[in-house]
DNA sequence: GTATGCGATTCTGTATACAGGACGTAGTAC
DNA sequence: GTACTACGTCCTGTATACAGAATCGCATAC
């Protein structure tokens, strides 16, 4: 594992590094929507030359994290209400199908099954914790691992790649909005239900509950938005 | 239109041109799966320098038309039976949803409605023609226009972009396989049914028939494949 | 005859230099 | 005082040069 990581960091091109750096900063909201990303400043900041920086920007543009205006340059993409709707509608189309495939895979692959079983008990443990900042963080970290496990268990390559490409958008949206402890409660319970159905081999329920979970998530985001921008949801960039 | 095309060709960067050239050649099967795409030969062939050529290759790799091995270069991506299944399964997930949105859009937008009405009558006209090479070509050209109209009428940007990215794969698959006149017959009829439901505003039927159409298409491809590679389906590249 | 090692060639990954276009600003004219 | 124009600066798009890695072929040793 260590050797793997070492050879990875050796194998990673500078374009990969710059791409990952920028993607993480955009995900975390450190680079606010609308921030200009000119190449030369990035060359200074990253130490790479313009060629890898260019490639990183193009890749980010393909992922939709960066808007590229032909002779004007790159900016961190803005987040509109419509884009949030689009994102969750699209996830609602894809992720239930992915959960379905993951359910089938977990029924066959014992190691995958153990992995989901373990995450299920972690969700249960979080459920018993008192609401706190740390609890929310733990939940999101676990939910991320769960989502990646589902992605990894998705047989269909197109489906897998497309969902994976959406994750930075989802993460960014979470980091741009505020944590709603009540929503975390519900979300933990929803993940438990999905885990149970998945482990039970009930793909229909697992997929259905995933769709419901996404619908409730976007509902919460919009409700919090309706409280006004003073509440912290600062999407217009 | 002419001025538009002129300004377009002025606006298009060399990277765009190289990208389009290669994509078309891959779609048409002129560049067979597995063909190495080294940068220097492409520089000579296209007249562009390495930078735009690189960008075009990276873009094609992101679209899945080219496989990029880290320190080894680019090859036209190979087409496996699994990748065909994956492609059509994924399309079966996305395109019914897109047809649904197009149905809603056509109910509101009169110009869009006229466009679909006109294509419906073109399908009907093709149906009455005698089977021939030209008839198949006319059908595929029209089916392409129909698909693009649906894509254009898809509100959800993620859905629209993802489906659009799949089209080169579909086109390539068609050009790598042989035309099955019997399948064209059925396919024309299926498109008529979809058009009718779409124009009638019946999104459920339009979506359902789209899913059926895709399922039958992939079935035909696999059946023709089962007849053996001598039949012309030369997918292994 | 076969296997192994060394060398040459080719290619990618990266850096950098150059040209053309866009935007902002300042100055001038009305 | 305002609007328009011209100039300067910045930035992208493109070309090209250089270094390191990988692969292929050939020669040699067993």
Short mmCIF file of C-alpha atoms in Angstrom, two decimals, chain A:
data_model
loop_
_atom_site.label_atom_id
_atom_site.label_comp_id
_atom_site.label_asym_id
_atom_site.label_seq_id
_atom_site.Cartn_x
_atom_site.Cartn_y
_atom_site.Cartn_z
CA UNK A 1 0.00 0.00 0.00
CA UNK A 2 2.76 2.40 0.94
CA UNK A 3 4.81 1.38 -2.04
CA UNK A 4 1.74 1.77 -4.18
CA UNK A 5 1.19 5.28 -2.98
CA UNK A 6 4.85 6.08 -3.50
CA UNK A 7 4.90 4.81 -7.05
CA UNK A 8 1.63 6.64 -7.60
CA UNK A 9 3.09 9.95 -6.55
CA UNK A 10 6.01 9.24 -8.83
CA UNK A 11 3.75 8.30 -11.69
CA UNK A 12 1.45 11.28 -11.26
CA UNK A 13 2.19 13.92 -13.84
CA UNK A 14 2.32 17.57 -12.92
CA UNK A 15 -0.91 18.02 -14.79
CA UNK A 16 -2.47 15.48 -12.42
CA UNK A 17 -1.11 17.30 -9.41
CA UNK A 18 -2.32 20.71 -10.52
CA UNK A 19 -5.67 19.23 -11.47
CA UNK A 20 -6.09 17.61 -8.08
CA UNK A 21 -4.94 20.70 -6.22
CA UNK A 22 -7.41 22.93 -8.01
CA UNK A 23 -10.22 20.39 -7.78
CA UNK A 24 -9.76 20.08 -4.03
CA UNK A 25 -9.67 23.84 -3.54
CA UNK A 26 -12.81 24.25 -5.61
CA UNK A 27 -14.51 21.41 -3.74
CA UNK A 28 -13.63 22.95 -0.40
CA UNK A 29 -14.93 26.32 -1.51
CA UNK A 30 -11.51 27.90 -0.99
CA UNK A 31 -11.74 28.96 -4.60
CA UNK A 32 -15.11 30.67 -4.68
CA UNK A 33 -17.39 30.38 -7.70
CA UNK A 34 -16.48 33.06 -10.21
CA UNK A 35 -12.84 33.31 -9.18
CA UNK A 36 -10.68 33.96 -12.25
CA UNK A 37 -8.07 31.27 -12.89
CA UNK A 38 -5.47 32.80 -15.14
CA UNK A 39 -2.68 30.56 -16.26
CA UNK A 40 0.33 32.63 -15.29
CA UNK A 41 -0.69 33.14 -11.65
CA UNK A 42 -1.33 29.42 -11.46
CA UNK A 43 2.12 28.75 -12.88
CA UNK A 44 3.60 30.79 -10.04
CA UNK A 45 1.40 29.20 -7.38
CA UNK A 46 1.94 25.60 -8.43
CA UNK A 47 5.49 25.68 -9.70
CA UNK A 48 4.46 23.85 -12.85
CA UNK A 49 4.75 25.39 -16.28
CA UNK A 50 1.92 26.51 -18.49
CA UNK A 51 1.44 23.24 -20.34
CA UNK A 52 0.37 21.13 -17.33
CA UNK A 53 -1.62 24.07 -15.96
CA UNK A 54 -3.47 24.32 -19.24
CA UNK A 55 -4.24 20.65 -19.24
CA UNK A 56 -5.53 20.78 -15.68
CA UNK A 57 -7.82 23.69 -16.53
CA UNK A 58 -9.16 21.91 -19.59
CA UNK A 59 -9.86 18.83 -17.53
CA UNK A 60 -11.65 20.84 -14.88
CA UNK A 61 -13.68 22.51 -17.61
CA UNK A 62 -14.69 19.10 -18.97
CA UNK A 63 -15.85 18.17 -15.47
CA UNK A 64 -17.86 21.38 -15.25
CA UNK A 65 -15.92 22.81 -12.33
CA UNK A 66 -14.45 25.57 -14.45
CA UNK A 67 -16.00 27.75 -17.13
CA UNK A 68 -13.74 28.35 -20.10
CA UNK A 69 -14.46 31.40 -22.24
CA UNK A 70 -12.64 31.13 -25.61
CA UNK A 71 -10.34 34.13 -25.58
CA UNK A 72 -10.95 35.26 -22.08
CA UNK A 73 -9.76 32.52 -19.81
CA UNK A 74 -11.01 30.32 -17.03
CA UNK A 75 -13.15 31.02 -13.98
CA UNK A 76 -14.41 28.75 -11.25
CA UNK A 77 -17.87 27.78 -12.40
CA UNK A 78 -20.81 29.47 -10.75
CA UNK A 79 -23.51 27.57 -8.95
CA UNK A 80 -27.05 28.51 -9.88
CA UNK A 81 -30.28 27.22 -8.44
CA UNK A 82 -30.94 25.56 -11.77
CA UNK A 83 -27.59 23.80 -11.71
CA UNK A 84 -28.38 22.42 -8.26
CA UNK A 85 -31.68 21.07 -9.50
CA UNK A 86 -30.03 19.64 -12.58
CA UNK A 87 -27.34 17.99 -10.51
CA UNK A 88 -29.74 16.27 -8.14
CA UNK A 89 -32.21 15.31 -10.84
CA UNK A 90 -29.38 13.70 -12.73
CA UNK A 91 -28.03 11.94 -9.66
CA UNK A 92 -31.57 10.74 -9.02
CA UNK A 93 -31.45 9.09 -12.41
CA UNK A 94 -28.03 7.49 -12.03
CA UNK A 95 -27.42 6.60 -8.41
CA UNK A 96 -30.41 4.33 -7.88
CA UNK A 97 -29.16 2.30 -10.83
CA UNK A 98 -25.67 2.22 -9.33
CA UNK A 99 -27.04 1.08 -5.95
CA UNK A 100 -28.86 -1.66 -7.80
CA UNK A 101 -25.61 -2.90 -9.31
CA UNK A 102 -23.84 -2.58 -5.99
CA UNK A 103 -26.55 -4.67 -4.35
CA UNK A 104 -26.03 -7.43 -6.88
CA UNK A 105 -22.27 -7.19 -6.49
CA UNK A 106 -22.44 -7.38 -2.69
CA UNK A 107 -24.50 -10.54 -2.96
CA UNK A 108 -21.63 -12.19 -4.81
CA UNK A 109 -18.44 -10.63 -3.50
CA UNK A 110 -17.89 -11.48 0.19
CA UNK A 111 -15.25 -8.81 0.71
CA UNK A 112 -17.52 -6.12 -0.68
CA UNK A 113 -20.29 -7.43 1.53
CA UNK A 114 -18.05 -7.18 4.60
CA UNK A 115 -17.18 -3.63 3.63
CA UNK A 116 -20.84 -2.60 3.46
CA UNK A 117 -21.63 -4.47 6.67
CA UNK A 118 -18.88 -2.58 8.43
CA UNK A 119 -20.10 0.75 7.12
CA UNK A 120 -23.61 -0.10 8.22
CA UNK A 121 -22.46 -0.51 11.80
CA UNK A 122 -20.53 2.74 11.55
CA UNK A 123 -23.72 4.52 10.49
CA UNK A 124 -25.48 2.93 13.46
CA UNK A 125 -22.72 4.12 15.79
CA UNK A 126 -22.99 7.67 14.46
CA UNK A 127 -26.72 7.54 14.94
CA UNK A 128 -26.22 7.03 18.67
CA UNK A 129 -23.87 9.98 19.03
CA UNK A 130 -25.06 13.35 20.30
CA UNK A 131 -25.43 15.97 17.60
CA UNK A 132 -22.24 17.96 17.23
CA UNK A 133 -19.93 19.41 14.63
CA UNK A 134 -17.71 16.33 14.91
CA UNK A 135 -20.67 14.01 14.42
CA UNK A 136 -21.67 15.76 11.22
CA UNK A 137 -18.13 15.60 9.95
CA UNK A 138 -17.92 11.92 10.77
CA UNK A 139 -21.17 11.31 8.95
CA UNK A 140 -20.11 13.12 5.82
CA UNK A 141 -16.78 11.33 5.80
CA UNK A 142 -18.55 7.99 6.14
CA UNK A 143 -21.23 8.86 3.60
CA UNK A 144 -18.44 9.72 1.17
CA UNK A 145 -16.81 6.35 1.71
CA UNK A 146 -20.18 4.69 1.24
CA UNK A 147 -20.80 6.52 -2.01
CA UNK A 148 -17.36 5.59 -3.31
CA UNK A 149 -17.95 1.98 -2.36
CA UNK A 150 -21.14 2.05 -4.41
CA UNK A 151 -19.31 3.68 -7.29
CA UNK A 152 -16.58 1.07 -7.08
CA UNK A 153 -19.16 -1.71 -7.15
CA UNK A 154 -20.86 -0.31 -10.24
CA UNK A 155 -20.20 -2.66 -13.11
CA UNK A 156 -21.22 -0.35 -15.93
CA UNK A 157 -18.22 1.76 -16.77
CA UNK A 158 -20.16 4.68 -18.22
CA UNK A 159 -22.37 4.82 -15.17
CA UNK A 160 -19.40 4.55 -12.84
CA UNK A 161 -17.41 7.30 -14.54
CA UNK A 162 -20.34 9.65 -14.84
CA UNK A 163 -21.30 9.36 -11.18
CA UNK A 164 -17.68 9.78 -10.18
CA UNK A 165 -17.50 12.98 -12.19
CA UNK A 166 -20.49 14.38 -10.36
CA UNK A 167 -18.98 13.93 -6.92
CA UNK A 168 -16.87 17.10 -6.89
CA UNK A 169 -20.01 19.10 -7.61
CA UNK A 170 -21.84 17.44 -4.76
CA UNK A 171 -18.96 17.93 -2.36
CA UNK A 172 -18.58 21.55 -3.34
CA UNK A 173 -22.26 22.18 -2.84
CA UNK A 174 -22.04 20.72 0.64
CA UNK A 175 -19.04 22.85 1.50
CA UNK A 176 -20.66 25.98 0.15
CA UNK A 177 -23.80 25.42 2.22
CA UNK A 178 -24.16 25.12 5.93
CA UNK A 179 -24.55 21.87 7.83
CA UNK A 180 -28.12 21.25 8.97
CA UNK A 181 -27.88 18.97 12.05
CA UNK A 182 -31.49 17.92 11.69
CA UNK A 183 -30.86 16.89 8.11
CA UNK A 184 -27.85 14.87 9.26
CA UNK A 185 -30.15 12.92 11.61
CA UNK A 186 -32.51 12.01 8.83
CA UNK A 187 -29.69 11.33 6.42
CA UNK A 188 -28.03 8.86 8.78
CA UNK A 189 -31.32 7.00 9.12
CA UNK A 190 -31.75 6.97 5.34
CA UNK A 191 -28.30 5.51 4.86
CA UNK A 192 -29.09 2.78 7.38
CA UNK A 193 -32.21 1.84 5.45
CA UNK A 194 -30.29 1.77 2.18
CA UNK A 195 -27.51 -0.32 3.73
CA UNK A 196 -30.01 -2.79 5.11
CA UNK A 197 -31.79 -3.22 1.79
CA UNK A 198 -28.45 -3.52 -0.02
CA UNK A 199 -27.17 -6.19 2.37
CA UNK A 200 -30.50 -7.99 2.22
CA UNK A 201 -30.14 -8.14 -1.55
CA UNK A 202 -33.30 -6.10 -2.10
CA UNK A 203 -32.17 -3.98 -5.02
CA UNK A 204 -35.57 -2.40 -5.62
CA UNK A 205 -35.85 -1.00 -2.11
CA UNK A 206 -32.20 0.05 -2.05
CA UNK A 207 -32.64 1.95 -5.30
CA UNK A 208 -35.95 3.46 -4.25
CA UNK A 209 -34.62 4.65 -0.93
CA UNK A 210 -31.61 6.14 -2.68
CA UNK A 211 -33.91 8.14 -4.93
CA UNK A 212 -35.90 9.30 -1.90
CA UNK A 213 -32.72 10.23 -0.08
CA UNK A 214 -31.59 12.42 -2.97
CA UNK A 215 -34.99 14.04 -3.29
CA UNK A 216 -34.98 14.91 0.40
CA UNK A 217 -31.44 16.23 0.22
CA UNK A 218 -32.18 18.69 -2.53
CA UNK A 219 -35.38 19.65 -0.76
CA UNK A 220 -33.40 20.56 2.35
CA UNK A 221 -30.92 22.58 0.35
CA UNK A 222 -33.69 24.56 -1.27
CA UNK A 223 -35.55 25.06 1.99
CA UNK A 224 -32.42 26.41 3.63
CA UNK A 225 -31.90 28.62 0.63
CA UNK A 226 -35.42 29.98 1.00
CA UNK A 227 -34.48 31.25 4.46
CA UNK A 228 -32.37 33.77 2.67
CA UNK A 229 -28.70 34.14 1.89
CA UNK A 230 -28.06 35.34 5.44
CA UNK A 231 -28.37 31.75 6.51
CA UNK A 232 -25.08 30.97 4.88
CA UNK A 233 -25.94 29.39 1.58
CA UNK A 234 -23.89 31.54 -0.66
CA UNK A 235 -24.31 30.02 -4.04
CA UNK A 236 -24.25 32.91 -6.42
CA UNK A 237 -20.49 33.27 -6.07
#
